[in-house]
Short mmCIF file of C-alpha atoms and ligand atoms in Angstrom, two decimals:
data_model
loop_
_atom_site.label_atom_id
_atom_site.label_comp_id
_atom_site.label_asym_id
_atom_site.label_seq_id
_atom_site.Cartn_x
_atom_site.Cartn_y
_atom_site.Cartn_z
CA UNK A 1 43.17 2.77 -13.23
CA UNK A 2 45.71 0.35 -11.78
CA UNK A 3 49.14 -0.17 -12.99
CA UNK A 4 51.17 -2.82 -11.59
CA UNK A 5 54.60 -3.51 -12.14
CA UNK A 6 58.78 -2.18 -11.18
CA UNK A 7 58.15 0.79 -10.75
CA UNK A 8 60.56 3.44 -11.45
CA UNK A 9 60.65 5.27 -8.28
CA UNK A 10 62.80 8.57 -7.32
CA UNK A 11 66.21 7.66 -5.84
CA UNK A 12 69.71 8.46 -6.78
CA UNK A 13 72.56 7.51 -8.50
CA UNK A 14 75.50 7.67 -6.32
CA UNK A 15 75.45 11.17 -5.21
CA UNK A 16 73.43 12.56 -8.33
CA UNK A 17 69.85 12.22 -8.58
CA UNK A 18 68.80 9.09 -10.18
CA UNK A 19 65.41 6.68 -10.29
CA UNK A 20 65.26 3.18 -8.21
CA UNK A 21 63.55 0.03 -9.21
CA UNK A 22 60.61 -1.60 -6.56
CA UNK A 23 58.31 -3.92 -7.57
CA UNK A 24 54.73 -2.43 -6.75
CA UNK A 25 51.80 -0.70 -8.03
CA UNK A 26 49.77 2.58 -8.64
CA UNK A 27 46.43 3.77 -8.50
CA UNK A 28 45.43 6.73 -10.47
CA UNK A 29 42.31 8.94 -9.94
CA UNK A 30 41.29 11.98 -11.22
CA UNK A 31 44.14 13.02 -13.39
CA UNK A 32 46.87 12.11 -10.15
CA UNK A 33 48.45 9.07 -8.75
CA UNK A 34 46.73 8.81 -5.37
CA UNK A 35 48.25 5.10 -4.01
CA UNK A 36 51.66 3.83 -4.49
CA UNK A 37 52.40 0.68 -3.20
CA UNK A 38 55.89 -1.28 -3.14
CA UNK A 39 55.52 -4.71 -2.64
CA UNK A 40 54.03 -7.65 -4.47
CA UNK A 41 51.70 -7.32 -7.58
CA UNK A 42 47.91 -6.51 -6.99
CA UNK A 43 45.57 -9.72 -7.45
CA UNK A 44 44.31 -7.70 -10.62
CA UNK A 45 45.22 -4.24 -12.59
CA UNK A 46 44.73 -2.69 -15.66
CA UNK A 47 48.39 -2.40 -17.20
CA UNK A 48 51.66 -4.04 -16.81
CA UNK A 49 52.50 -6.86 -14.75
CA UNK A 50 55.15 -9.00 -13.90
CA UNK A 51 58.49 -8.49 -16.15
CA UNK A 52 56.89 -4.59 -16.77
CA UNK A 53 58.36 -1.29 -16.22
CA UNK A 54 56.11 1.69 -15.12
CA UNK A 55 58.11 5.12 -15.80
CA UNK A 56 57.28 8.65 -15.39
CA UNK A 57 56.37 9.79 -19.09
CA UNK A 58 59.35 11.03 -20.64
CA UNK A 59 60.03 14.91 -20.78
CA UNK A 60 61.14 16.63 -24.21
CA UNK A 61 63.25 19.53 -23.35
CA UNK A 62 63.99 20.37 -26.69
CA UNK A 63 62.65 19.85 -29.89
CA UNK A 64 60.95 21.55 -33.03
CA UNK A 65 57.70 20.17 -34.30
CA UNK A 66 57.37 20.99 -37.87
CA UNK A 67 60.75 18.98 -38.23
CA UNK A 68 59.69 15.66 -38.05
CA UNK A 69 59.29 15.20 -41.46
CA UNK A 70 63.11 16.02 -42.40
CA UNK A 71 64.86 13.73 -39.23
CA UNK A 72 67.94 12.07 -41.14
CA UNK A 73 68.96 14.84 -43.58
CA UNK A 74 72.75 13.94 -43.16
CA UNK A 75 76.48 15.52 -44.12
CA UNK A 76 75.41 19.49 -43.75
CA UNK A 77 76.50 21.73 -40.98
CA UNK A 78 74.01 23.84 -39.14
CA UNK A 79 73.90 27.05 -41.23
CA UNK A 80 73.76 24.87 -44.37
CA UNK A 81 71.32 22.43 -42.82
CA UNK A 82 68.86 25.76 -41.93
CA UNK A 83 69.28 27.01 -45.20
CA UNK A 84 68.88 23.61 -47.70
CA UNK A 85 66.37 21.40 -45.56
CA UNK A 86 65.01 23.61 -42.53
CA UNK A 87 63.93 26.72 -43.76
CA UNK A 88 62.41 25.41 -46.75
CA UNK A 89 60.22 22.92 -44.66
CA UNK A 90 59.37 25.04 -41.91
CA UNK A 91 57.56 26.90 -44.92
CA UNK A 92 55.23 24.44 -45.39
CA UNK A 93 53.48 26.02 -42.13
CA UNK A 94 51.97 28.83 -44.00
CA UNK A 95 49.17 26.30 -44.57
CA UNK A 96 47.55 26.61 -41.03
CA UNK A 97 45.97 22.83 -41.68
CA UNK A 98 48.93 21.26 -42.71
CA UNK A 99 50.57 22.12 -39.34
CA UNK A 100 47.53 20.90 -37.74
CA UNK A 101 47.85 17.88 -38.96
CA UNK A 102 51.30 17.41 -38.71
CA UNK A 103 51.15 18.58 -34.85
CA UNK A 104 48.19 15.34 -34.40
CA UNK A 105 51.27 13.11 -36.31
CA UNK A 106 53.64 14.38 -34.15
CA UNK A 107 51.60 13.50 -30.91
CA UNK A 108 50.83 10.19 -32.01
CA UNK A 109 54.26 9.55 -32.51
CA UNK A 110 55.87 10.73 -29.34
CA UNK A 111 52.90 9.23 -27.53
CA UNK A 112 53.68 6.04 -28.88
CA UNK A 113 57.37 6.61 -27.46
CA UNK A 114 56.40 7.18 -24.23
CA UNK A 115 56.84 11.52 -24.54
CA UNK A 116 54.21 13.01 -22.18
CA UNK A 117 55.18 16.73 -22.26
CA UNK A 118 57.75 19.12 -24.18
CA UNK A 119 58.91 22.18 -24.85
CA UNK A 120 58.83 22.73 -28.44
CA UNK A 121 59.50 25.71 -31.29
CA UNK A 122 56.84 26.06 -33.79
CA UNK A 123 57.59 27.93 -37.37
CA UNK A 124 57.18 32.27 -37.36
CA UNK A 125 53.32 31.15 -38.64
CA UNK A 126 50.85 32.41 -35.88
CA UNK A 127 47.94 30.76 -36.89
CA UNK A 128 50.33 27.48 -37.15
CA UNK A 129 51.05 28.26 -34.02
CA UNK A 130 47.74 28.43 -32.48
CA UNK A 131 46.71 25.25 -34.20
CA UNK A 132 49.30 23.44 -32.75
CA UNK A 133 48.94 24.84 -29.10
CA UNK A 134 45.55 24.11 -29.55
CA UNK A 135 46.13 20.08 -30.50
CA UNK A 136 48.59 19.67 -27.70
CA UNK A 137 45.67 21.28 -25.06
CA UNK A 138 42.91 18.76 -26.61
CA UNK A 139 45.38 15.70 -26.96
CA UNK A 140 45.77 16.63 -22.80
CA UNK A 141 49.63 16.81 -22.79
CA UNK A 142 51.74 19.25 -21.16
CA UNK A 143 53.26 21.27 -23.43
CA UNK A 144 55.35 24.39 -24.01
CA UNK A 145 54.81 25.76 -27.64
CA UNK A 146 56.48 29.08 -29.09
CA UNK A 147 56.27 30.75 -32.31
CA UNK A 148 59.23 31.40 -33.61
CA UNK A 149 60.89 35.39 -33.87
CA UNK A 150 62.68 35.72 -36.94
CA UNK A 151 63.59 39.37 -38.21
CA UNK A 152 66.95 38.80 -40.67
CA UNK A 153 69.91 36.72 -41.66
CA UNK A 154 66.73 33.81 -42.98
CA UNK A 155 65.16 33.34 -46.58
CA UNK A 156 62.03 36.14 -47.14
CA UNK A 157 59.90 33.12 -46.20
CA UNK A 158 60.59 33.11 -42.65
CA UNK A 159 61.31 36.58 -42.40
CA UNK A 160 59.04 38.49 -40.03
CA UNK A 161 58.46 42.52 -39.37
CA UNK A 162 59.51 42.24 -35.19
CA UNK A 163 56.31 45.01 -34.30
CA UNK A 164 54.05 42.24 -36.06
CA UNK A 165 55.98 39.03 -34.34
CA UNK A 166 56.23 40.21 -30.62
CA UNK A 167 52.59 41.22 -31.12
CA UNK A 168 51.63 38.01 -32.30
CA UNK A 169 53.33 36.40 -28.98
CA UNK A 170 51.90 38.84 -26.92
CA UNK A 171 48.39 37.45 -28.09
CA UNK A 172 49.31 33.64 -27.46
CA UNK A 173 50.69 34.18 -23.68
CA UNK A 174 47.62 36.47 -22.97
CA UNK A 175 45.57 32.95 -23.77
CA UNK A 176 48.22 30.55 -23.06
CA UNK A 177 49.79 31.76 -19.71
CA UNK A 178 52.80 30.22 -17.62
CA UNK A 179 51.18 30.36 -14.69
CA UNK A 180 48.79 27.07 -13.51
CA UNK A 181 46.36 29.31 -11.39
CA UNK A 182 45.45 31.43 -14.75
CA UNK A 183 44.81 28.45 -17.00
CA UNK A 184 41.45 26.62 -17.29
CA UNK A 185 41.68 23.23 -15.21
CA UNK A 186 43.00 20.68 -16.73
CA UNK A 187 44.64 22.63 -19.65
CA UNK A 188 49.29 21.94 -19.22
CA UNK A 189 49.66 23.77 -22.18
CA UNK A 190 51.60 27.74 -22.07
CA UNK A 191 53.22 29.39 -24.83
CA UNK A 192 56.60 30.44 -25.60
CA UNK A 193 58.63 33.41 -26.02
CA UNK A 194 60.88 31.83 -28.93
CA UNK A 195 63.90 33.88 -30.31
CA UNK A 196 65.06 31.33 -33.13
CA UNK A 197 68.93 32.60 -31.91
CA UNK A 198 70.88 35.38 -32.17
CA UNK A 199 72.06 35.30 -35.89
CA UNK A 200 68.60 35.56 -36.56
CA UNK A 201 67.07 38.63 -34.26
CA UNK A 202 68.01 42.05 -34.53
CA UNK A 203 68.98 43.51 -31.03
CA UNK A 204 65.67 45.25 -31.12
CA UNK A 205 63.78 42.18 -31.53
CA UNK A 206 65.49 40.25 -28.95
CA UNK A 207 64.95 43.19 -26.78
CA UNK A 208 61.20 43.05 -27.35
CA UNK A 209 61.09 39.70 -26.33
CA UNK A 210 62.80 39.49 -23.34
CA UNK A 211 60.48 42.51 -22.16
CA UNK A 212 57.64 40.87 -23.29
CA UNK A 213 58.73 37.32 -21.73
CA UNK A 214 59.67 39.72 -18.31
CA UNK A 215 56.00 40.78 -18.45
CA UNK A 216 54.18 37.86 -18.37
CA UNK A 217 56.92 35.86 -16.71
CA UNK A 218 57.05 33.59 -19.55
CA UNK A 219 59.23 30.81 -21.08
CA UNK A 220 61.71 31.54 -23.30
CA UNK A 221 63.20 29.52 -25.72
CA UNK A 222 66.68 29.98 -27.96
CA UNK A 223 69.76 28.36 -29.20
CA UNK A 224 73.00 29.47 -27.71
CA UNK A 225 76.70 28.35 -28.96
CA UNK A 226 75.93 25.17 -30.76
CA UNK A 227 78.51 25.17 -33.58
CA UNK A 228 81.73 27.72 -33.89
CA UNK A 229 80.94 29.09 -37.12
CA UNK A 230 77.80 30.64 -35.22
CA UNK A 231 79.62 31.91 -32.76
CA UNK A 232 81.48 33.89 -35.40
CA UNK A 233 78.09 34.93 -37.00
CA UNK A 234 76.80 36.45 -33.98
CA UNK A 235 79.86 38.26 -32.67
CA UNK A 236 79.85 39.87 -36.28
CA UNK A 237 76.15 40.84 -35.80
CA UNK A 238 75.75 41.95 -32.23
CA UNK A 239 79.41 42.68 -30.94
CA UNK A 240 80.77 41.19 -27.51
CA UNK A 241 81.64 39.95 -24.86
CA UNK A 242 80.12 36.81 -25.94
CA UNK A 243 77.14 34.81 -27.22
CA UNK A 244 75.80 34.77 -23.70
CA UNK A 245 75.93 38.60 -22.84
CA UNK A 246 73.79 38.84 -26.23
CA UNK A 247 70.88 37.05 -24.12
CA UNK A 248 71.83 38.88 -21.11
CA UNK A 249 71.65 42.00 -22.46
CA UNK A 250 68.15 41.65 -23.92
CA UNK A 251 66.79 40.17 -20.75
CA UNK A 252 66.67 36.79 -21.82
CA UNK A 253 68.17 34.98 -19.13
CA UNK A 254 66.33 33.60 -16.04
CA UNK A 255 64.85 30.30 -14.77
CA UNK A 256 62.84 30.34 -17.28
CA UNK A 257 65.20 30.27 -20.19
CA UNK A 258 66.05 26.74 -22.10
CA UNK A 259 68.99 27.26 -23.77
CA UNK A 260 69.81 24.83 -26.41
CA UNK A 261 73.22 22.77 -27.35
CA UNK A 262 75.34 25.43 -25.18
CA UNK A 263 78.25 23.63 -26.70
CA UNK A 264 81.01 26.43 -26.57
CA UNK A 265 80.69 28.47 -23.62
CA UNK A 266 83.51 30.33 -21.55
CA UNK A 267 83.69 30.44 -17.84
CA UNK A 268 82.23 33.86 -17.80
CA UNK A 269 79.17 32.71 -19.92
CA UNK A 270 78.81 29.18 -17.53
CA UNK A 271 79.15 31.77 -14.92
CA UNK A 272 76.30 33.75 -16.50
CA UNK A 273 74.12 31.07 -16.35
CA UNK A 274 74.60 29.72 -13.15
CA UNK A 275 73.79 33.22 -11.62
CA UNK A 276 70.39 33.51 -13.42
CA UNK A 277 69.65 29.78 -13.20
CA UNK A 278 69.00 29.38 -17.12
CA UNK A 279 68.80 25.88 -18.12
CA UNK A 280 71.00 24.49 -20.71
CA UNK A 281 69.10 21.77 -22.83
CA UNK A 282 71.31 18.91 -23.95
CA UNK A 283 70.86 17.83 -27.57
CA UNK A 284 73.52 14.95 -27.88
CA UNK A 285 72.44 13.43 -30.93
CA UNK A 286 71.72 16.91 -32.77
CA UNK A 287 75.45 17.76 -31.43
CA UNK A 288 76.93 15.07 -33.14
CA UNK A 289 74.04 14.69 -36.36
CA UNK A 290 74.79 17.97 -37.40
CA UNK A 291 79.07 17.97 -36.67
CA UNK A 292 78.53 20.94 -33.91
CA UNK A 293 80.88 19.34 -31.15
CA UNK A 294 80.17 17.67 -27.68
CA UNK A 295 78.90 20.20 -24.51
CA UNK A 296 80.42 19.13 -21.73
CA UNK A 297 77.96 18.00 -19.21
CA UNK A 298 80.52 17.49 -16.40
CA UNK A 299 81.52 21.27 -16.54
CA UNK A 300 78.70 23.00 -16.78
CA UNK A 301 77.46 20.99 -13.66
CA UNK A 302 80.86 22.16 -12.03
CA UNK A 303 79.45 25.41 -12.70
CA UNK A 304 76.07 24.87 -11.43
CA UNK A 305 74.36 25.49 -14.38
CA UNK A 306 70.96 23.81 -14.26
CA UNK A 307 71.05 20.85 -17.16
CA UNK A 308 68.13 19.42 -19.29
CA UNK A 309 67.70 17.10 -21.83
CA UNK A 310 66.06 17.38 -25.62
CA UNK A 311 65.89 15.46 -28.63
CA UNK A 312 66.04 18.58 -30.93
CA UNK A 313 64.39 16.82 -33.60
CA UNK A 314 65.24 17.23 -36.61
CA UNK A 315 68.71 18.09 -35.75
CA UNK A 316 68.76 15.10 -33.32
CA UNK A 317 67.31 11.87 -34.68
CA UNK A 318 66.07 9.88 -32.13
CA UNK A 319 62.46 10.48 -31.22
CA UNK A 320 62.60 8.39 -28.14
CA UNK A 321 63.55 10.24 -25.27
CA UNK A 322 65.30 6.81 -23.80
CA UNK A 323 67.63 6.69 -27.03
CA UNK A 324 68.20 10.48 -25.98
CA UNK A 325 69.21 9.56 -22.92
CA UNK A 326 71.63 6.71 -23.63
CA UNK A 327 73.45 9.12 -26.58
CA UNK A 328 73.85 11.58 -23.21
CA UNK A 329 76.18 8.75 -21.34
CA UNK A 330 77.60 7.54 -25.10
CA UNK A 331 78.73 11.41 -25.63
CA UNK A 332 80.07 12.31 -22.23
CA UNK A 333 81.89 8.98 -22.64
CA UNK A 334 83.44 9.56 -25.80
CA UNK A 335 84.57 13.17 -24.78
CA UNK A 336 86.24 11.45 -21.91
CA UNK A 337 87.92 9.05 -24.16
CA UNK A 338 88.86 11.89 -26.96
CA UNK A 339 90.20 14.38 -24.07
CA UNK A 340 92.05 11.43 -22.48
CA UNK A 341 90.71 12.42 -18.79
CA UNK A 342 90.84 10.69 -15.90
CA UNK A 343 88.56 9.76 -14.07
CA UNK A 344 85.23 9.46 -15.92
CA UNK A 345 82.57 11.78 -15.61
CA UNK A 346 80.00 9.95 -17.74
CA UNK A 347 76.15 9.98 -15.95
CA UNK A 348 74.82 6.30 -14.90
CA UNK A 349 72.02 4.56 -16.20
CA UNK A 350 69.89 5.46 -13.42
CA UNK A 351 70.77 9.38 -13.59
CA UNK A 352 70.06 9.48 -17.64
CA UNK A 353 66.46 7.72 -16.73
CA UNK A 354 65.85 10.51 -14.16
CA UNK A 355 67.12 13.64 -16.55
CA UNK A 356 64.72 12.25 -19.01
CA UNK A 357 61.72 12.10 -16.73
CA UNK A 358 62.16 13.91 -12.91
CA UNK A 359 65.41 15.67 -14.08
CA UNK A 360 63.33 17.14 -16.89
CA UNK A 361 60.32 18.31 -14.69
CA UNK A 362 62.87 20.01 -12.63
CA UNK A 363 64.36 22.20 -15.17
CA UNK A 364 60.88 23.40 -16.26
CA UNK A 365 59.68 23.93 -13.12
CA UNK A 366 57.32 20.92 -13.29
CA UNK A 367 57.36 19.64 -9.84
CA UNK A 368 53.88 18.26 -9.88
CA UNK A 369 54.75 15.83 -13.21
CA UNK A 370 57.93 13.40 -14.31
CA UNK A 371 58.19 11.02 -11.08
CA UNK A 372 56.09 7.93 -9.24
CA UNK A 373 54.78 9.83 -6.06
CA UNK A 374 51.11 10.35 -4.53
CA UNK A 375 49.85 13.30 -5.70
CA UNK A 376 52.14 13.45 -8.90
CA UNK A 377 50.69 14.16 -12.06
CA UNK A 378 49.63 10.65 -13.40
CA UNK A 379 51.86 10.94 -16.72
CA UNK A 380 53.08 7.68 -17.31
CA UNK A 381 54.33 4.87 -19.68
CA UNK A 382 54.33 0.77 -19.49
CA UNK A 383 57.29 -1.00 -21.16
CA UNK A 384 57.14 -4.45 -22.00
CA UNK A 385 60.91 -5.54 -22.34
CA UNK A 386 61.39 -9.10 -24.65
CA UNK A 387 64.90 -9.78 -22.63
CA UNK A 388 65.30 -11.28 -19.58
CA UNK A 389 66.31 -7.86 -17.88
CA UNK A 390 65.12 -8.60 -14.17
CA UNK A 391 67.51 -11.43 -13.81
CA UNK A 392 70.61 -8.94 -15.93
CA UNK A 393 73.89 -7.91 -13.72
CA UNK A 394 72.42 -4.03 -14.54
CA UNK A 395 68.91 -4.43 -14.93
CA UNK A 396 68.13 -0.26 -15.92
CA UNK A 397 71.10 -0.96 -17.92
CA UNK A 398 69.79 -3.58 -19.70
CA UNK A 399 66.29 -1.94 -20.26
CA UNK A 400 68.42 1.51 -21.95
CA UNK A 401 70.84 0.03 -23.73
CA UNK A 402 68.77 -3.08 -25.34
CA UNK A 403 65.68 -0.91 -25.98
CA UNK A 404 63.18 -1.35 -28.60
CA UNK A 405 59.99 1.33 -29.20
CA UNK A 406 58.38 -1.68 -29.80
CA UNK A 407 58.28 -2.06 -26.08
CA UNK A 408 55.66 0.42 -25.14
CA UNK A 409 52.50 -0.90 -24.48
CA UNK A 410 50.56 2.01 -23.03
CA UNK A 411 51.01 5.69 -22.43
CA UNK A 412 49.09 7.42 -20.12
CA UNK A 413 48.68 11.29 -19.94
CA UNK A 414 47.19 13.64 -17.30
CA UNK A 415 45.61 9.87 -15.77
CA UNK A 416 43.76 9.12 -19.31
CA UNK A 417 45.30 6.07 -21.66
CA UNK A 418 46.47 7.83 -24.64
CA UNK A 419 48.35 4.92 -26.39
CA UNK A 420 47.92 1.48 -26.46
CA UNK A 421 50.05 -0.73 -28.16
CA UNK A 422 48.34 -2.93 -30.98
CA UNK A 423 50.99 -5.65 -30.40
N1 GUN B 501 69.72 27.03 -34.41
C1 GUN B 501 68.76 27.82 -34.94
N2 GUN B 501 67.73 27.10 -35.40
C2 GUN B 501 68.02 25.82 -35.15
C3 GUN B 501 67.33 24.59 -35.40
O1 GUN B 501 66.23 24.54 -35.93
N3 GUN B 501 67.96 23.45 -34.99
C4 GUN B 501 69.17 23.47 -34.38
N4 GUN B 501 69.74 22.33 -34.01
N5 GUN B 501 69.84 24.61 -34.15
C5 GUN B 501 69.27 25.78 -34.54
ZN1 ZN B 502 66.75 23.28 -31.75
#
């Protein structure tokens, strides 16, 4: 398969990482991208063309699958917004089929956006669980699934005995490992150790699952510091220092940790994370749907904290990773307006396209996926744009900020088409 095209290449923005634009083309074989060629356009190819972008897929740092179907549920905090609209939907997992299908909705939908891979939460349902591991593995996407660990502080329909939970995890990273070289070829898909966050975990079940995730050196997934009133919750429930030393304590931190929203975090805790090279995932649009506050990219950055970026549907809105990314300049601008800083600390076009795609690979230790290189992983998408964005003072900038879904015209995964656009 040829695509043919600008092609979003790896380059930088500044002196932050960022993509570049070259006219060109790529030939994929086998699953990889074997030829890339800058340059003119090929005499003949099988997607794109002239006035076409070809991006790395876009990477999904953060987000919940069963809460597609409440996006938009607007004017509630986060505790309320669990308890009212979450919880209650997350129920509907129980029925094993139901998430099934609802996992094959969900693909179709981010596929159609241009979402290649993700790390997602499922509900505390195992079999749910399994079901939608097991559609992410057939649908060929790379994936990181967990099944949620839930033992108080949540309505008796998510509540979970921790023996029978961590057990239940145990058996899903015994058949869906972190590690490439144990997997059957071809299969991107591991599961999750998934702590829903600390209000919810007893200290013995977030012990259990940072042993557990230490054992099979596994991902781990949590919330940490999103909105204040939490922070109050879990000082209540498991003591100090902080929110951070909770995670600490229970062996939850490492390079393999995706933290998400890590809104309100102290010097020690930034300091925390740096040290164990924990990722913070970036929700912006959850951060302002829900009222939690603005993280502060700049800072944690200062820190060397390793960043990511996630729609956290349903608390976010945007299913498009590209909206994601814009609403990650649009909040880092706005908390430099608010604060009145100086100078402004706000990421570029071309470094929001890269933390979506290359930036994202990064932080999940994906180097083989997310960027326009021989060898890569050919995960990619075609975008159509209906302005006149080549010729625009800011091309990228025109592409981000003018975007419409609508231009998408194929998404390719692990080097098979797996959208097409009707239009
Ligand atoms: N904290 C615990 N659970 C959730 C969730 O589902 N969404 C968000 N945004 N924060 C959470
Ligand atoms: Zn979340």
């Amino acid at each position: 398969m040829i695509l043919a095209g600008s092609l979003l290449l790896p380059g930088t923005d500044g002196d932050r990482p960022g993509v570049r634009l070259a006219e060109g083309w790529l030939r994929i074989e086998g699953g990889q991208i074997v030829e890339v060629h800058e340059g003119g356009l090929p005499a003949t190819f099988d997607f794109g063309g002239d006035g076409c972008l070809i991006s790395p897929g876009f990477i999904d740092t953060h987000m919940h699958l069963p809460q597609f179907d409440l996006i938009g549920a607007h004017g509630m905090s986060l505790l309320d917004w669990l308890d009212r609209v979450t919880f209650p939907n997350e129920a509907r997992w129980a029925d094993a089929d139901y998430a099934q299908a609802m996992t094959e909705r969900v693909i179709d939908q981010l596929l159609s956006g241009g979402t290649t891979s993700f790390a997602a939460y499922a509900t505390v349902h195992h079999e749910a669980t399994k079901r939608a591991l097991d559609c992410c593995a057939r649908r060929g996407l790379r994936a990181v699934v967990g099944q949620v660990l839930i033992d108080q502080e949540a309505p008796a329909s998510m509540l979970r005995e921790a023996d029978a939970c961590i057990a239940e995890t145990a058996a899903l990273l015994n058949d869906w490992p972190s590690q490439p070289e144990q997997r059957v070829a071809g299969n991107r898909v591991s599961a999750a150790v998934t702590p829903r966050f600390a209000i919810t975990c007893s200290e013995g079940l977030l012990k259990a699952a940072g042993d557990l995730a230490q054992k099979h050196d596994a991902y781990i997934q949590t919330h940490l510091a999103e909105m204040k009133p939490e922070l109050e919750a879990v000082a209540k429930l498991h003591g100090g220092p902080d929110y951070t030393s909770v995670y600490r304590k229970a062996g939850l931190l490492g390079s393999r940790t995706l933290l998400g929203h890590c809104v309100y975090l102290s010097d020690d805790e930034r300091r925390l994370l740096a040290e164990t090279g924990s990722v913070a995932a970036h929700c912006p649009t959850a951060n302002s749907f829900l009222r939690s506050g603005t993280m502060n990219r700049q800072q944690l950055l200062d820190s060397g904290v390793a960043l990511s970026l996630g729609s956290d549907i349903g608390g976010g809105y945007e299913r498009s990773m590209v909206r994601v990314a814009r609403a990650m300049i649009e909040s880092t601008l706005y908390a430099e307006l608010v604060s009145g800083g100086g100078g402004c600390a706000a990421p570029g076009v071309s470094e929001a396209w890269w933390q979506a795609t290359a930036g994202n690979a990064d932080a999940m230790g994906w180097p083989e996926t997310g960027r326009i290189q021989e060898d890569a992983e050919a995960d990619l998408v075609v975008i159509q744009p209906d302005v006149r964005w080549q010729d625009a003072h800011d091309p990228l900038g025109m592409v981000m900020f003018a975007y419409d879904d609508r231009w998408v015209k194929a998404t390719v995964v692990n080097g098979e088409l797996a959208y097409r656009s009707e239009a």
